[in-house]
C-alpha cells in the first residue's frame, strides 16, 4: 500500500463518489413516492427527516462538498497542467471543504435541535 | 568480530520472503553500524556479506543510473544506492525496507517486473525516423528540446510504476513510465509516427486510466513528471490529425539550421 | 464520446445544478413536505431544471460507477456488459425520475 496525499485524495474521492451513487438511487426512490400522491410523499419524507437522518444529511453534505471540490481540483489540473502545487492544492481542497461543510451543516444541526 | 565499535548502530527492518519456504512475507531486523557516508544499499550489502547471505536484492551501478535498485523505503519508492542511510532513520534509529509495491515478489526485495516491460514495449519506445533522413544531422530547436521536459533522462527504475494505485488495480494500464516514454517520442520532431502513437494511447488503458494521483511524480528519483506527460498526451490525442500534419511539415526542414530569433 | 469526457462535462454541469439543488432544498432549512415543495415545483422552469439535473447526475453517476468497476483488472472482461447495464439502468432511472418530477402537480 503506497500512502500519500495523492492516494488519500483519490480514495476519498472514489469513496464519496460511490456513496453518492448509492444515495442517488435511494433518493430517487424516496422522492418517487410523489407518484403515489402527496400523502405518500409526506409520509415517506417525514420518515427520512427524523433527527438521525439530519445527522446523516450533514455526512451527505460533507461527501458532496469534498467530492465536488476535489473534482474541481482534478479538472483544474487537466486544464492548467499545474503539478508543482499538488500538495498545497489538496490541503486547500480540505480547507475549503471544511469551511463549506461548517457553513452548510450548522443551520441543519440548528434546525434539528430547534425543530 | 568483537572489537567494540565506536559507531552508533541502525536498525534495518527488511521484508523477507522465500517462495520455497514461506507462505507469506515477514519482517526481519538487522543491526548495522552507522558509518559516515553509508547508503541504504551499503547497509543491504553489509547485511548480505556479514550477517545473512540469503538476503536477495537487485543492484548494479551504485550511481543512480541503472535503475535496478528501486525499493520501498519507509513507505516511499526510491533508489537505495542514492539514499543516505542516516537521513532515512526515524527517531528510534530504524529504517524499513520493502520490495516495490503492487508487483509480484520473486524473493525478498526482488519483484517481477514483467508487466512493467510488457507495457514499455507496447508503446514502441524507440524512435521511428522519417523515410527521408537528413544527410548530416537532425536539428532541433531549443524550444523543442525544452518541451521534452527531460523525459529522455528516465532510467526505467520502476519507482513511478509501482507507486501507482491504478497499476495496483490493473496491470492492463500502460503505466506512468511507458506513457512518459511515449510522450518523449510523440514530442520528438524526428519521430515519424506521432499519430499512430497517440491513437494507441488514446484508450481506456492509456491516458484515460490515469486518476491524477501524482504518486509517480513524488516517486521519480530523476524528478521527472509523468502526470504532466499524460495530461499533455490527452490534449494532443484530441487533435491528433492536426498534430500529425504539423509533424510532416516539420520534418521537411529537419536538417536546416534553426532560424535565429 | 469517451467516458472520460462524459465524466468531466457532467461534472461541470453538476457544479451548477447540484449547488442550486443543495441550496434550494436546504436554505433556510425547513421541514420538507409536499406543500412546501410544490410552491417551487409548480413552476415548469423548475421542472425543466430538475430534469436536466437528473440527466447529468445519472450520466455522471453511472459513468463513475463504470470507471470504478472497470479499473479492477478482474472486471475488465465485463466492461461491455457493465456499459450495457449502465445504459439500461440510466434509461429506466431517467424515465422514472422524469415521471416523478412531472408528478409534482398542484392539487386542483
Ligand atoms: C459538483 C459536483 C461534482 C463534481 C464537480 C464531480 C467531479 C468529478 C470528477 C472530476 C470525477 C473524475 C475523478 C477521476 O477521474 O479521478 C468524478 C468521479 C466520480 N463522481 Fe463525481 N462529481 C460531482 C458530483 C457527483 C455526484 C452527485 C455523484 C453521484 C451521484 C458522483 C459520482 C462520481 C463517481 C462514482 C465517480 C468515479 C469515481 C472515481 O473515478 O474515482 N459525482 N467526479
Ligand atoms: C440531503 C440533501 C437533499 C435533499 C433534502 C434533497 C431533496 C430533494 C427534493 C425535495 C427533491 C424534489 C424535487 C425538488 O425539490 O427540486 C429532490 C429531487 C432530486 N434530487 Fe435531491 N436532495 C438532496 C440531495 C441530493 C443529492 C446529493 C443529489 C445527487 C446525488 C440529489 C439529486 C436529486 C435528483 C436527481 C432529483 C430529481 C428527482 C427525481 O427525478 O425523482 N439530491 N431532492
Ligand atoms: S519516470 Fe522516473 S520513476 Fe519512472 S521509471 Fe523513469 S526514472 Fe524511474
Ligand atoms: S544500483 Fe543502479 S540505480 Fe541504484
Coordinates of C-alpha atoms and ligand atoms in Angstrom, one line a residue:
Chain A
X1 CA 0.0 0.0 0.0
X2 CA 1.5 3.3 -1.1
X3 CA 0.1 6.0 1.0
X4 CA 0.4 9.7 0.1
X5 CA -1.7 12.8 0.0
X6 CA -2.5 11.9 -3.6
X7 CA -3.7 8.5 -2.6
X8 CA -5.8 9.9 0.2
X9 CA -7.5 12.4 -2.1
X10 CA -8.1 9.6 -4.6
X11 CA -9.5 7.2 -2.1
X12 CA -11.8 9.8 -0.6
X13 CA -13.0 11.0 -4.0
X14 CA -13.8 7.4 -5.0
X15 CA -15.4 6.5 -1.7
X16 CA -17.6 9.6 -1.7
X17 CA -18.4 9.1 -5.4
X18 CA -19.7 5.6 -4.7
X19 CA -21.6 6.7 -1.6
X20 CA -23.3 9.4 -3.7
X21 CA -24.3 6.9 -6.3
X22 CA -25.9 4.7 -3.7
X23 CA -27.6 7.8 -2.2
X24 CA -28.8 8.9 -5.6
X25 CA -30.8 5.8 -6.1
X26 CA -32.3 5.8 -2.6
X27 CA -33.1 9.4 -3.2
X28 CA -34.9 8.7 -6.5
X29 CA -37.0 6.1 -4.6
X30 CA -37.8 8.5 -1.7
X31 CA -38.8 11.4 -4.0
X32 CA -40.6 8.9 -6.3
X33 CA -43.3 8.4 -3.6
X34 CA -44.9 11.5 -5.0
X35 CA -46.1 9.3 -7.8
X36 CA -48.5 7.8 -5.3
X37 CA -49.8 11.2 -4.3
X38 CA -49.0 14.0 -1.8
X39 CA -49.9 11.9 1.2
X40 CA -47.5 9.1 0.4
X41 CA -44.8 11.7 -0.3
X42 CA -45.4 13.4 3.1
X43 CA -45.3 10.1 4.9
X44 CA -42.0 9.0 3.4
X45 CA -40.4 12.4 3.7
X46 CA -41.5 12.6 7.4
X47 CA -39.7 9.3 7.9
X48 CA -36.4 10.5 6.4
X49 CA -36.5 13.7 8.3
X50 CA -36.2 12.3 11.8
X51 CA -33.2 13.7 13.8
X52 CA -30.9 10.8 13.0
X53 CA -31.4 11.4 9.3
X54 CA -30.5 15.1 9.8
X55 CA -27.1 13.9 11.1
X56 CA -26.7 11.7 8.0
X57 CA -27.7 14.7 5.9
X58 CA -24.6 16.5 7.2
X59 CA -22.5 13.5 6.4
X60 CA -24.0 13.6 2.9
X61 CA -23.2 17.2 2.6
X62 CA -19.6 16.5 3.6
X63 CA -19.4 13.8 0.9
X64 CA -20.9 16.0 -1.8
X65 CA -18.8 19.0 -0.9
X66 CA -15.5 17.1 -0.7
X67 CA -16.2 15.1 -3.9
X68 CA -17.2 18.3 -5.8
X69 CA -14.3 20.5 -4.6
X70 CA -11.7 17.7 -5.2
X71 CA -13.3 17.0 -8.6
X72 CA -12.8 20.7 -9.4
X73 CA -9.2 20.4 -8.4
X74 CA -8.7 17.5 -10.8
X75 CA -10.2 19.4 -13.6
X76 CA -8.0 22.5 -12.8
X77 CA -5.0 20.1 -13.1
X78 CA -6.3 18.9 -16.5
X79 CA -6.9 22.4 -17.8
X80 CA -3.8 24.1 -16.5
X81 CA -1.2 21.3 -16.2
X82 CA -0.2 22.6 -12.7
X83 CA 1.5 19.8 -10.9
X84 CA 4.1 21.6 -8.7
X85 CA 1.5 22.7 -6.1
X86 CA -0.2 19.3 -5.9
X87 CA 0.1 19.0 -2.1
X88 CA -1.0 22.6 -1.3
X89 CA -3.9 22.2 -3.7
X90 CA -5.1 19.1 -1.9
X91 CA -4.8 20.9 1.5
X92 CA -6.7 23.8 0.0
X93 CA -9.4 21.4 -1.0
X94 CA -9.6 20.1 2.6
X95 CA -9.8 23.6 4.0
X96 CA -12.4 24.8 1.5
X97 CA -14.5 21.7 2.1
X98 CA -14.3 22.0 5.8
X99 CA -15.5 25.7 5.7
X100 CA -18.4 24.8 3.3
X101 CA -19.5 21.9 5.4
X102 CA -19.5 24.0 8.6
X103 CA -21.3 26.8 6.8
X104 CA -23.9 24.3 5.4
X105 CA -24.0 21.9 8.4
X106 CA -24.6 24.4 11.2
X107 CA -28.0 25.5 10.0
X108 CA -29.1 21.9 9.5
X109 CA -28.0 20.9 13.1
X110 CA -29.6 24.0 14.5
X111 CA -32.8 23.2 12.7
X112 CA -32.6 19.6 14.0
X113 CA -32.2 20.9 17.6
X114 CA -34.8 23.6 17.4
X115 CA -37.3 21.8 15.2
Chain B
X1 CA 34.5 -9.5 15.3
X2 CA 34.4 -8.4 18.9
X3 CA 36.3 -5.2 18.8
X4 CA 33.8 -2.7 20.3
X5 CA 32.5 -0.3 17.6
X6 CA 32.7 3.4 18.1
X7 CA 29.9 3.9 15.6
X8 CA 26.2 4.0 16.6
X9 CA 24.0 1.3 15.0
X10 CA 21.0 1.5 12.8
X11 CA 18.1 -1.0 12.9
X12 CA 17.3 -2.1 9.4
X13 CA 13.9 -3.8 9.1
X14 CA 13.7 -5.8 5.9
X15 CA 10.7 -7.6 4.4
X16 CA 11.8 -11.2 3.7
X17 CA 10.1 -13.7 1.5
X18 CA 11.5 -17.0 0.3
X19 CA 9.0 -18.7 -2.1
X20 CA 10.3 -22.1 -1.3
X21 CA 9.7 -22.0 2.4
X22 CA 7.5 -19.0 3.3
X23 CA 3.7 -18.8 2.9
X24 CA 3.8 -15.0 3.1
X25 CA 6.4 -12.2 3.6
X26 CA 7.6 -11.4 7.1
X27 CA 9.8 -8.6 8.6
X28 CA 13.3 -9.3 9.9
X29 CA 15.5 -6.9 11.8
X30 CA 19.3 -6.4 11.4
X31 CA 21.7 -4.1 13.2
X32 CA 24.2 -2.2 11.0
X33 CA 26.9 0.1 12.0
X34 CA 26.2 3.7 11.0
X35 CA 29.5 4.7 9.4
X36 CA 29.7 8.1 7.8
X37 CA 28.6 8.2 4.2
X38 CA 26.8 4.9 4.2
X39 CA 23.9 4.5 1.8
X40 CA 20.9 2.3 2.3
X41 CA 22.3 0.0 -0.4
X42 CA 25.6 -0.2 1.6
X43 CA 23.6 -1.4 4.6
X44 CA 22.0 -4.1 2.5
X45 CA 25.4 -5.2 1.3
X46 CA 26.7 -5.2 4.8
X47 CA 23.9 -7.5 5.9
X48 CA 24.3 -9.8 2.9
X49 CA 28.1 -10.1 3.3
X50 CA 28.4 -10.4 7.1
X51 CA 25.0 -11.4 8.5
X52 CA 22.7 -13.2 6.2
X53 CA 24.0 -14.3 2.8
X54 CA 20.5 -15.3 1.7
X55 CA 19.2 -11.7 1.6
X56 CA 18.3 -11.1 -2.0
X57 CA 18.1 -7.7 -3.8
X58 CA 18.9 -6.2 -7.1
X59 CA 21.5 -3.5 -7.8
X60 CA 24.2 -2.8 -10.3
X61 CA 25.6 0.6 -10.9
X62 CA 25.5 2.1 -7.3
X63 CA 25.3 5.5 -9.1
X64 CA 21.6 6.1 -9.6
X65 CA 21.8 5.4 -13.3
X66 CA 21.0 1.7 -14.0
X67 CA 17.6 1.7 -12.3
X68 CA 18.0 -1.7 -10.7
X69 CA 17.8 -0.8 -7.0
X70 CA 14.4 0.9 -6.6
X71 CA 12.8 -0.2 -3.4
X72 CA 10.0 0.8 -1.0
X73 CA 11.9 2.6 1.9
X74 CA 9.8 4.0 4.8
X75 CA 6.7 4.0 2.6
X76 CA 8.3 5.7 -0.4
X77 CA 9.8 4.4 -3.5
X78 CA 13.4 5.4 -4.2
X79 CA 16.8 4.2 -5.4
X80 CA 18.6 2.8 -2.3
X81 CA 22.0 3.4 -3.8
X82 CA 21.4 7.1 -3.7
X83 CA 19.8 7.3 -0.3
X84 CA 22.0 8.2 2.7
X85 CA 21.1 5.7 5.5
X86 CA 21.4 8.4 8.2
X87 CA 18.7 10.5 6.6
X88 CA 16.3 7.6 6.4
X89 CA 16.4 6.6 10.1
X90 CA 13.4 7.5 12.3
X91 CA 13.8 8.8 15.8
X92 CA 14.5 5.3 17.1
X93 CA 17.2 4.8 14.5
X94 CA 15.1 2.4 12.4
X95 CA 14.6 2.1 8.7
X96 CA 12.0 -0.1 6.9
X97 CA 12.8 -1.6 3.5
X98 CA 10.2 -3.5 1.4
X99 CA 10.1 -4.5 -2.2
X100 CA 8.4 -2.3 -4.7
X101 CA 4.6 -2.4 -4.1
X102 CA 1.9 -3.8 -6.4
X103 CA 4.2 -6.2 -8.1
X104 CA 4.6 -10.0 -7.5
X105 CA 7.5 -10.7 -5.2
X106 CA 10.1 -13.2 -6.5
X107 CA 12.3 -13.2 -3.4
X108 CA 12.9 -10.8 -0.6
X109 CA 13.4 -7.4 -2.2
X110 CA 13.2 -8.6 -5.8
X111 CA 10.0 -8.2 -7.7
X112 CA 8.7 -9.5 -11.0
X113 CA 8.7 -6.6 -13.4
X114 CA 7.3 -8.4 -16.4
X115 CA 4.2 -6.2 -16.7
X116 CA 6.4 -3.1 -16.5
X117 CA 8.5 -4.2 -19.5
X118 CA 5.5 -5.5 -21.5
X119 CA 3.8 -2.1 -21.2
X120 CA 7.0 -0.4 -22.1
X121 CA 7.3 -2.5 -25.3
X122 CA 3.7 -1.8 -26.1
X123 CA 4.3 1.9 -26.7
X124 CA 7.2 1.2 -29.1
X125 CA 9.7 3.1 -27.0
X126 CA 12.2 3.5 -29.8
X127 CA 12.4 6.4 -32.2
X128 CA 10.8 5.9 -35.6
X129 CA 12.7 8.1 -38.0
X130 CA 11.2 9.5 -41.2
X131 CA 11.8 7.8 -44.5
X132 CA 14.0 10.6 -45.8
X133 CA 16.6 11.0 -43.1
X134 CA 18.8 14.1 -43.4
X135 CA 22.2 13.7 -44.9
X136 CA 24.1 15.1 -41.9
X137 CA 22.1 15.6 -38.8
X138 CA 18.7 16.2 -37.3
X139 CA 18.4 19.7 -35.9
X140 CA 16.1 20.5 -33.0
X141 CA 15.4 24.0 -31.7
X142 CA 16.0 24.7 -28.0
X143 CA 12.2 25.0 -27.5
X144 CA 11.7 21.6 -29.0
X145 CA 14.3 20.2 -26.6
X146 CA 12.8 22.0 -23.7
X147 CA 9.3 20.6 -24.5
X148 CA 10.6 17.1 -23.9
X149 CA 10.8 18.1 -20.2
X150 CA 13.9 15.9 -19.7
X151 CA 11.9 12.8 -20.3
X152 CA 14.9 11.3 -22.0
X153 CA 16.7 11.0 -18.6
X154 CA 14.3 8.3 -17.4
X155 CA 16.3 5.3 -16.1
X156 CA 13.5 2.8 -16.2
X157 CA 13.7 2.1 -12.4
X158 CA 10.0 1.4 -12.0
X159 CA 9.6 3.6 -8.9
X160 CA 6.8 5.5 -10.6
X161 CA 5.1 2.4 -12.0
X162 CA 5.0 0.7 -8.6
X163 CA 3.8 3.7 -6.7
X164 CA 0.7 4.0 -8.8
X165 CA -2.5 2.7 -7.2
X166 CA -4.0 2.2 -10.7
X167 CA -1.2 -0.2 -11.5
X168 CA -2.1 -1.9 -8.2
X169 CA -5.7 -2.3 -9.5
X170 CA -5.0 -3.3 -13.1
X171 CA -1.9 -4.4 -15.0
X172 CA -3.7 -3.5 -18.2
X173 CA -2.9 0.1 -17.6
X174 CA 0.1 1.2 -19.7
X175 CA 1.6 3.0 -16.7
X176 CA 3.4 6.2 -16.0
X177 CA 6.9 5.0 -17.2
X178 CA 5.6 3.9 -20.6
X179 CA 3.3 6.9 -21.0
X180 CA 6.3 9.2 -20.3
X181 CA 8.3 7.4 -22.9
X182 CA 5.5 7.6 -25.4
X183 CA 5.3 11.4 -24.6
X184 CA 9.1 11.6 -25.3
X185 CA 8.6 10.0 -28.7
X186 CA 5.4 11.9 -29.6
X187 CA 7.0 15.2 -28.8
X188 CA 10.3 14.4 -30.7
X189 CA 10.3 16.3 -34.0
X190 CA 12.3 13.4 -35.5
X191 CA 9.6 10.8 -34.8
X192 CA 7.5 10.0 -37.9
X193 CA 4.5 8.2 -36.3
X194 CA 3.1 10.5 -33.6
X195 CA -0.4 10.0 -35.0
X196 CA -0.3 6.2 -34.6
X197 CA 1.3 6.5 -31.2
X198 CA -1.5 8.9 -30.0
X199 CA -4.1 6.6 -31.4
X200 CA -2.8 3.7 -29.3
X201 CA -2.5 5.8 -26.1
X202 CA -6.0 7.3 -26.6
X203 CA -7.8 4.4 -25.0
X204 CA -9.2 3.2 -21.7
X205 CA -5.8 1.5 -20.8
X206 CA -3.8 4.5 -21.9
X207 CA -4.1 8.2 -20.9
X208 CA -7.7 7.8 -19.6
X209 CA -6.8 5.3 -16.9
X210 CA -4.8 7.9 -15.1
X211 CA -6.7 9.2 -12.0
X212 CA -4.3 12.1 -11.3
X213 CA -3.0 10.7 -8.0
X214 CA 0.5 12.2 -8.6
X215 CA 2.4 9.4 -6.8
X216 CA 4.6 8.9 -9.9
X217 CA 6.0 12.5 -9.6
X218 CA 6.7 12.1 -5.9
X219 CA 8.4 8.7 -6.6
X220 CA 10.6 9.6 -9.5
X221 CA 14.3 9.8 -8.5
X222 CA 15.1 11.8 -11.6
X223 CA 12.4 14.5 -10.8
X224 CA 10.5 13.7 -14.0
X225 CA 6.8 14.4 -14.4
X226 CA 4.8 11.5 -15.8
X227 CA 1.5 13.2 -14.8
X228 CA 2.1 16.2 -16.9
X229 CA 3.2 14.0 -19.8
X230 CA -0.1 12.1 -19.5
X231 CA -2.1 15.4 -19.4
X232 CA -0.2 16.6 -22.5
X233 CA -0.8 13.4 -24.4
X234 CA -4.6 13.6 -23.6
X235 CA -4.7 17.1 -25.1
X236 CA -2.7 16.1 -28.2
X237 CA -4.8 13.0 -28.7
X238 CA -7.8 15.4 -29.1
X239 CA -6.1 17.0 -32.1
X240 CA -4.2 14.0 -33.4
X241 CA -4.6 14.7 -37.1
X242 CA -3.5 18.3 -37.0
X243 CA -0.6 17.3 -34.8
X244 CA 0.5 14.6 -37.3
X245 CA 0.1 17.1 -40.2
X246 CA 2.3 19.6 -38.4
X247 CA 4.9 16.9 -37.8
X248 CA 5.0 16.1 -41.5
X249 CA 5.6 19.8 -42.3
X250 CA 8.3 20.0 -39.6
X251 CA 10.1 17.0 -41.0
X252 CA 10.6 18.8 -44.3
X253 CA 13.1 21.0 -42.5
X254 CA 14.8 18.6 -40.2
X255 CA 18.3 19.3 -41.5
X256 CA 18.0 23.1 -41.8
X257 CA 19.7 25.4 -39.3
X258 CA 17.4 26.5 -36.6
X259 CA 16.3 30.1 -37.5
X260 CA 17.8 32.7 -35.2
X261 CA 15.3 34.5 -33.1
Chain C
X1 CA -17.6 10.5 -26.7
X2 CA -15.3 9.0 -24.2
X3 CA -16.4 8.1 -20.7
X4 CA -13.6 10.4 -19.5
X5 CA -15.1 13.4 -21.3
X6 CA -18.7 12.5 -20.2
X7 CA -17.5 12.4 -16.6
X8 CA -15.8 15.9 -16.9
X9 CA -18.7 17.6 -18.8
X10 CA -21.3 16.2 -16.5
X11 CA -19.1 17.2 -13.5
X12 CA -19.0 20.8 -14.7
X13 CA -22.8 20.8 -15.2
X14 CA -23.2 19.3 -11.7
X15 CA -21.2 22.1 -10.1
X16 CA -24.0 24.3 -11.2
X17 CA -27.1 22.1 -10.8
X18 CA -26.1 20.3 -7.6
X19 CA -25.2 23.7 -6.0
X20 CA -28.6 25.0 -6.9
X21 CA -30.3 21.8 -5.6
X22 CA -28.5 21.8 -2.3
X23 CA -29.3 25.4 -1.7
X24 CA -33.0 25.3 -2.7
X25 CA -33.8 22.2 -0.6
X26 CA -31.9 23.5 2.5
X27 CA -31.8 27.2 2.9
X28 CA -33.2 28.2 5.1
X29 CA -33.7 24.7 6.5
X30 CA -37.3 23.6 6.5
X31 CA -39.3 20.5 7.0
X32 CA -39.8 19.1 3.5
X33 CA -43.4 18.2 2.7
X34 CA -45.5 18.4 -0.5
X35 CA -47.0 21.8 0.2
X36 CA -43.6 23.3 0.6
X37 CA -42.0 21.7 -2.4
X38 CA -44.9 22.4 -4.7
X39 CA -44.5 26.2 -4.3
X40 CA -41.4 25.9 -6.4
X41 CA -42.2 22.8 -8.3
X42 CA -45.4 24.2 -9.7
X43 CA -43.2 26.3 -12.0
X44 CA -42.4 24.5 -15.3
X45 CA -39.0 26.1 -15.3
X46 CA -38.1 24.3 -12.0
X47 CA -39.3 21.1 -13.5
X48 CA -37.1 21.6 -16.5
X49 CA -34.1 22.4 -14.3
X50 CA -34.7 19.3 -12.3
X51 CA -35.0 17.1 -15.4
X52 CA -31.7 18.5 -16.8
X53 CA -30.1 18.0 -13.4
X54 CA -31.4 14.4 -13.3
X55 CA -29.9 13.8 -16.7
X56 CA -26.4 15.0 -15.8
X57 CA -26.4 13.3 -12.4
X58 CA -27.3 10.0 -14.0
X59 CA -24.6 10.3 -16.7
X60 CA -22.0 11.2 -14.1
X61 CA -23.0 8.6 -11.5
X62 CA -23.2 5.7 -14.0
X63 CA -20.1 6.7 -15.9
X64 CA -18.4 7.0 -12.5
X65 CA -19.6 3.6 -11.3
X66 CA -18.4 2.1 -14.6
X67 CA -15.0 3.6 -14.2
X68 CA -14.7 2.4 -10.6
X69 CA -15.6 -1.2 -11.6
X70 CA -13.5 -1.4 -14.8
X71 CA -10.4 -0.1 -13.0
X72 CA -10.3 -3.5 -11.4
X73 CA -8.5 -5.9 -13.7
X74 CA -10.7 -8.9 -12.8
X75 CA -13.8 -7.0 -14.2
X76 CA -12.2 -5.6 -17.3
X77 CA -13.6 -8.5 -19.4
X78 CA -17.1 -7.4 -18.4
X79 CA -16.7 -3.8 -19.5
X80 CA -19.2 -4.1 -22.3
X81 CA -21.7 -5.9 -20.1
X82 CA -21.3 -3.1 -17.4
X83 CA -21.7 -0.4 -20.1
X84 CA -24.9 -2.1 -21.3
X85 CA -26.2 -2.4 -17.7
X86 CA -25.4 1.3 -17.1
X87 CA -27.3 2.4 -20.2
X88 CA -30.3 0.3 -19.2
X89 CA -30.3 1.5 -15.6
X90 CA -29.8 5.0 -16.8
X91 CA -32.7 4.9 -19.1
X92 CA -35.0 3.4 -16.6
X93 CA -33.9 5.8 -13.9
X94 CA -34.3 8.8 -16.2
X95 CA -37.8 7.7 -17.2
X96 CA -38.9 7.1 -13.6
X97 CA -37.2 10.3 -12.3
X98 CA -38.8 12.4 -15.1
X99 CA -42.2 10.9 -14.3
X100 CA -41.6 11.8 -10.6
X101 CA -40.7 15.4 -11.4
X102 CA -43.8 15.8 -13.6
X103 CA -45.9 14.3 -10.8
X104 CA -45.3 17.4 -8.7
X105 CA -48.7 18.9 -9.7
X106 CA -50.6 21.4 -7.5
X107 CA -53.8 19.7 -6.3
X108 CA -56.8 21.0 -8.3
Ligands
LIG1 C1 -20.4 19.3 -8.3 C2 -20.5 18.0 -8.3 C3 -19.5 17.0 -8.8 C4 -18.2 17.2 -9.4 C5 -17.5 18.6 -9.7 C6 -17.7 15.9 -9.7 C7 -16.5 15.7 -10.3 C8 -16.0 14.5 -10.6 C9 -14.7 14.3 -11.3 C10 -13.8 15.3 -11.9 C11 -14.6 12.9 -11.3 C12 -13.4 12.2 -12.0 C13 -12.4 11.8 -11.0 C14 -11.3 11.0 -11.5 O1 -11.2 10.7 -12.7 O2 -10.5 10.6 -10.7 C15 -15.6 12.3 -10.6 C16 -15.8 11.0 -10.5 C17 -16.9 10.4 -9.9 N1 -18.0 11.0 -9.5 FE1 -18.3 13.0 -9.3 N2 -18.6 15.0 -9.2 C18 -19.7 15.6 -8.7 C19 -20.8 15.0 -8.2 C20 -21.0 13.7 -8.2 C21 -22.3 13.0 -7.8 C22 -23.5 13.8 -7.3 C23 -22.1 11.7 -7.9 C24 -23.0 10.6 -7.6 C25 -24.2 10.5 -7.8 C26 -20.7 11.5 -8.3 C27 -20.2 10.2 -8.5 C28 -18.9 10.0 -9.0 C29 -18.3 8.7 -9.2 C30 -18.9 7.4 -8.8 C31 -17.0 9.0 -9.8 C32 -16.0 7.9 -10.1 C33 -15.0 7.9 -9.0 C34 -13.6 7.7 -9.4 O3 -13.3 7.5 -10.6 O4 -12.8 7.7 -8.5 N3 -20.1 12.7 -8.5 N4 -16.5 13.3 -10.2
LIG2 C1 -30.0 16.0 1.9 C2 -29.9 16.7 0.8 C3 -31.0 16.7 -0.2 C4 -32.3 17.0 0.0 C5 -33.0 17.4 1.2 C6 -33.0 16.8 -1.3 C7 -34.3 17.0 -1.6 C8 -34.9 16.8 -2.8 C9 -36.2 17.1 -3.1 C10 -37.2 17.7 -2.1 C11 -36.5 16.9 -4.4 C12 -37.8 17.1 -5.2 C13 -37.6 18.0 -6.3 C14 -37.2 19.4 -6.0 O1 -37.5 19.8 -4.9 O2 -36.5 20.0 -6.8 C15 -35.2 16.3 -4.9 C16 -35.0 15.9 -6.2 C17 -33.9 15.4 -6.7 N1 -32.7 15.3 -6.0 FE1 -32.3 15.8 -4.1 N2 -32.0 16.4 -2.2 C18 -30.8 16.3 -1.6 C19 -29.6 15.9 -2.1 C20 -29.4 15.4 -3.4 C21 -28.1 14.9 -3.9 C22 -26.8 14.9 -3.1 C23 -28.4 14.6 -5.2 C24 -27.4 14.0 -6.1 C25 -26.8 12.8 -5.9 C26 -29.8 14.8 -5.4 C27 -30.4 14.5 -6.6 C28 -31.7 14.8 -6.9 C29 -32.4 14.5 -8.2 C30 -31.7 13.8 -9.4 C31 -33.7 14.9 -8.0 C32 -34.8 14.7 -9.1 C33 -35.6 13.7 -8.5 C34 -36.4 12.7 -9.5 O3 -36.2 12.9 -10.7 O4 -37.1 11.8 -9.0 N3 -30.3 15.3 -4.3 N4 -34.3 16.3 -3.9
LIG3 S1 9.9 8.2 -14.8 FE1 11.3 8.3 -13.0 S2 10.4 6.8 -11.6 FE2 9.5 6.3 -13.6 S3 10.9 4.7 -14.4 FE3 11.7 6.7 -15.2 S4 13.2 7.4 -13.7 FE4 12.0 5.7 -12.7
LIG4 S1 22.2 0.5 -8.3 FE1 21.9 1.4 -10.2 S2 20.3 2.9 -9.8 FE2 20.8 2.1 -7.8

